[in-house]
Amino acid sequence: MTTPDEEVLVARAYLSAVAEPPAPAVCGFVSAHGPVEAAARVVAGDVPRDVEDEVQARRGEVSGSALLESARRAGLRLLTPEHAGDWPTERFGCFEEATAIGLAGVAPPLALWTRGSRSLARALDRSCAIVGARAASGYGEHVSAEWAHGLVSAGVTVVSGAAYGIDGAAHRGALAARGSGTDEAHGVTVAFVASGADVDYPAGHARLLATVAERGLVLSEYPPATMPRKHRFLVRNRLIAGAGAGTVVVEAGARSGAGNTASTAESLGRPVMAAPGPVTSASSVGCHAMIRSGKAVLVTRPDDVLELINPMGSAPPEQGSPKRVTDEVGSYARRVHEALWDGASAEQLAVSTGLPPGKVRAVLPELEFAGLARRGDEGWSRVS
Amino acid sequence: MTTPDEEVLVARAYLSAVAEPPAPAVCGFVSAHGPVEAAARVVAGDVPRDVEDEVQARRGEVSGSALLESARRAGLRLLTPEHAGDWPTERFGCFEEATAIGLAGVAPPLALWTRGSRSLARALDRSCAIVGARAASGYGEHVSAEWAHGLVSAGVTVVSGAAYGIDGAAHRGALAARGSGTDEAHGVTVAFVASGADVDYPAGHARLLATVAERGLVLSEYPPATMPRKHRFLVRNRLIAGAGAGTVVVEAGARSGAGNTASTAESLGRPVMAAPGPVTSASSVGCHAMIRSGKAVLVTRPDDVLELINPMGSAPPEQGSPKRVTDEVGSYARRVHEALWDGASAEQLAVSTGLPPGKVRAVLPELEFAGLARRGDEGWSRVS
């Protein structure tokens, strides 16, 4: 892994704060000129009109070096695209593609303020987002935790947003599992938050965030100490959608942030999945609408998810139907078997079943061979 | 309505008993020669080989006039295709078409032994089948009863099979509703059973069957006193699938008769629908599999069903998302609204939101006009 020069970090820190994400014009400007030159020209006011619109308000209000300093005091590091090997280039490539075709709102992050020491690129090597309603039901939280546990046990990192409800249950389920791989970077959980990575939001998840940071990663494109705002949750959602190889919605009401994450995942070309639930539950209305409209695929277990995010992998087959004792014989034989009584003749069985006598005589030995009928002195009888 | 001659009834009674349904060869033979000639030739043994196979075992064992006599004593009448205006020609036409293209197992019924006085054709004018597992959950029975109630209230007859579980709940929910139409034939429920129409099977549903017969119809292609056999449930299922304009599966395990009814409905070209349920419930496994494979459409309420079985009708639109106070303004205005504090200036709001000051100055009057912001001597403030 490469650690970039301090001047790159200072430039990225400045750029990440000077424009409110998503900042497609600034992103394009940085791609064209590199972060150091781009930052200097933003400070100097030497930028095209679209970049100007994104940076005008805060140009003189932020300092990259001061932000880096306060981040380090708060135990955060700044992860940038220049951290070769640690930046998830493969996962986040979708943002460049989406921006290139003019998709609004899905500009890549300019940098990620990071709490935790793991490699993000390795953590996201195999990954899946699990998202859903804050106002989740007990059922939803159960499913979220169980599936996260199942995915992590299969070596897949669970990405979510650290909110109450489905998100929190996903992180907890993930933390309760142990990765099956020998690679420590697998089997972890990663939270993208809508505030600074050092802000404990929601406050009731302070301990959960600390544990996720310790064993996984807590990330944000917002500078340290940034407070969450409504629109920031929606903007943040694109990072969750981009970080997962697929997105699973466990519960979502009629109008939900999870639906927004699912839409973004869809426009990024990632598989979108949804869990069904009782039709009597308002928390499943959004999932059912997504399945019905074809936006999401119905999934009922972690293996369904693995199959969709990893089409090359071999998930175990769908649970087979239970076998019955008469499964091995044909349908005519089953009809005769069912009609059998002690001492029945082939002719009586023909009348009872309506089958031609010849057919009945043909299937009786088949039933005998299968151990389902016995020929006696008095006629045929049923064995099981 | 036309009541056919007694000789037609005697012939149809004989034909319905001499061959175990489905009897595609006998059906074709009857279509070609009419029931009276067909019955006479079956008795005489003057039939093609495929017909012979279907009638050989019982040719001399049954009597049409005796069956009619015992049926009348049991309070049953025989309904036949010759009952013009009462036979559901439109619904059952699918069987002729399916047989014509060589679909196995979906021959039409040769006659229907009927308990109840309503017109079957009028009852099935608007109809929907509701089927599902006998081992239903409380959730499944609740949904079945609620939806049946909703369909009957919308003037749709609910067709089912009178079994324990989902079927019974559907009949009960239907009986609890009153048809909204002025036409008495609407808003009823119809049961197709796998035994004789006079046999109370299951025994625990004797009273339910009596009520269905009184206010709707109980029908069977099996002669009076016929006992149910396993294969007869599967054979009977095609009549349920054919009698409904669509089929709704409320709950179904991995291996279920409801899945068989759904497959038949699909091959008859009728819409197949399934209710989702908790992924933790074995009773919903079959429904989820059908939705996932595209065999069934996910439905969550009676209006979804009405829309699919009656595409011309106007179901009320999907429940809309709840409106919010800021819905009427644009996304920039919402960001400014959220950031507003008492005495804020446009320039301060620009830094806080990251929006260009010009844009902030442009949206503030918009918020004021929408009643969401107020301009005071000290600056701007938030209204709601």
PDB file of C-alpha atoms in Angstrom, chain A residues 16-17 19-22 58 192-196 220-223 225-240 260, chain B residues 335 338-339 349-355:
ATOM      1  CA  SER A  16     -13.474  17.174   0.668  1.00  0.00           C
ATOM      2  CA  ALA A  17     -14.555  20.098   2.841  1.00  0.00           C
ATOM      3  CA  ALA A  19     -17.614  21.405  -1.637  1.00  0.00           C
ATOM      4  CA  GLU A  20     -20.732  19.789  -0.240  1.00  0.00           C
ATOM      5  CA  PRO A  21     -20.906  16.248  -1.687  1.00  0.00           C
ATOM      6  CA  PRO A  22     -21.710  15.070  -4.230  1.00  0.00           C
ATOM      7  CA  ARG A  58     -16.670  27.870   1.509  1.00  0.00           C
ATOM      8  CA  PHE A 192     -20.642   4.647   5.932  1.00  0.00           C
ATOM      9  CA  VAL A 193     -22.054   7.463   8.067  1.00  0.00           C
ATOM     10  CA  ALA A 194     -23.718  10.775   7.157  1.00  0.00           C
ATOM     11  CA  SER A 195     -21.861  12.819   9.775  1.00  0.00           C
ATOM     12  CA  GLY A 196     -18.152  13.131  10.523  1.00  0.00           C
ATOM     13  CA  SER A 220     -17.415   9.329   5.930  1.00  0.00           C
ATOM     14  CA  GLU A 221     -16.777  11.769   3.128  1.00  0.00           C
ATOM     15  CA  TYR A 222     -17.694  14.587   5.548  1.00  0.00           C
ATOM     16  CA  PRO A 223     -14.877  16.206   7.519  1.00  0.00           C
ATOM     17  CA  ALA A 225     -17.190  17.024  13.495  1.00  0.00           C
ATOM     18  CA  THR A 226     -19.688  17.448  10.622  1.00  0.00           C
ATOM     19  CA  MET A 227     -23.244  17.064  11.913  1.00  0.00           C
ATOM     20  CA  PRO A 228     -25.738  14.986   9.948  1.00  0.00           C
ATOM     21  CA  ARG A 229     -28.429  16.704   7.875  1.00  0.00           C
ATOM     22  CA  LYS A 230     -31.348  15.053   6.094  1.00  0.00           C
ATOM     23  CA  HIS A 231     -29.920  15.407   2.614  1.00  0.00           C
ATOM     24  CA  ARG A 232     -26.584  14.018   3.776  1.00  0.00           C
ATOM     25  CA  PHE A 233     -28.205  10.639   4.491  1.00  0.00           C
ATOM     26  CA  LEU A 234     -29.425  10.436   0.918  1.00  0.00           C
ATOM     27  CA  VAL A 235     -26.041  11.583  -0.432  1.00  0.00           C
ATOM     28  CA  ARG A 236     -24.247   9.074   1.803  1.00  0.00           C
ATOM     29  CA  ASN A 237     -26.478   6.257   0.534  1.00  0.00           C
ATOM     30  CA  ARG A 238     -24.658   6.189  -2.798  1.00  0.00           C
ATOM     31  CA  LEU A 239     -21.458   5.151  -0.985  1.00  0.00           C
ATOM     32  CA  ILE A 240     -23.231   2.189   0.613  1.00  0.00           C
ATOM     33  CA  ASN A 260     -33.120   5.439  -2.363  1.00  0.00           C
TER      34      ASN A 260
ATOM     35  CA  ARG B 335     -31.308  21.966   2.137  1.00  0.00           C
ATOM     36  CA  GLU B 338     -33.080  22.423   7.045  1.00  0.00           C
ATOM     37  CA  ALA B 339     -30.021  24.575   7.779  1.00  0.00           C
ATOM     38  CA  LEU B 349     -26.476  29.710   4.936  1.00  0.00           C
ATOM     39  CA  ALA B 350     -24.279  29.331   1.852  1.00  0.00           C
ATOM     40  CA  VAL B 351     -21.285  28.275   3.982  1.00  0.00           C
ATOM     41  CA  SER B 352     -23.462  25.934   6.036  1.00  0.00           C
ATOM     42  CA  THR B 353     -25.052  24.231   3.054  1.00  0.00           C
ATOM     43  CA  GLY B 354     -22.154  24.524   0.608  1.00  0.00           C
ATOM     44  CA  LEU B 355     -24.499  26.086  -1.960  1.00  0.00           C
TER      45      LEU B 355
END
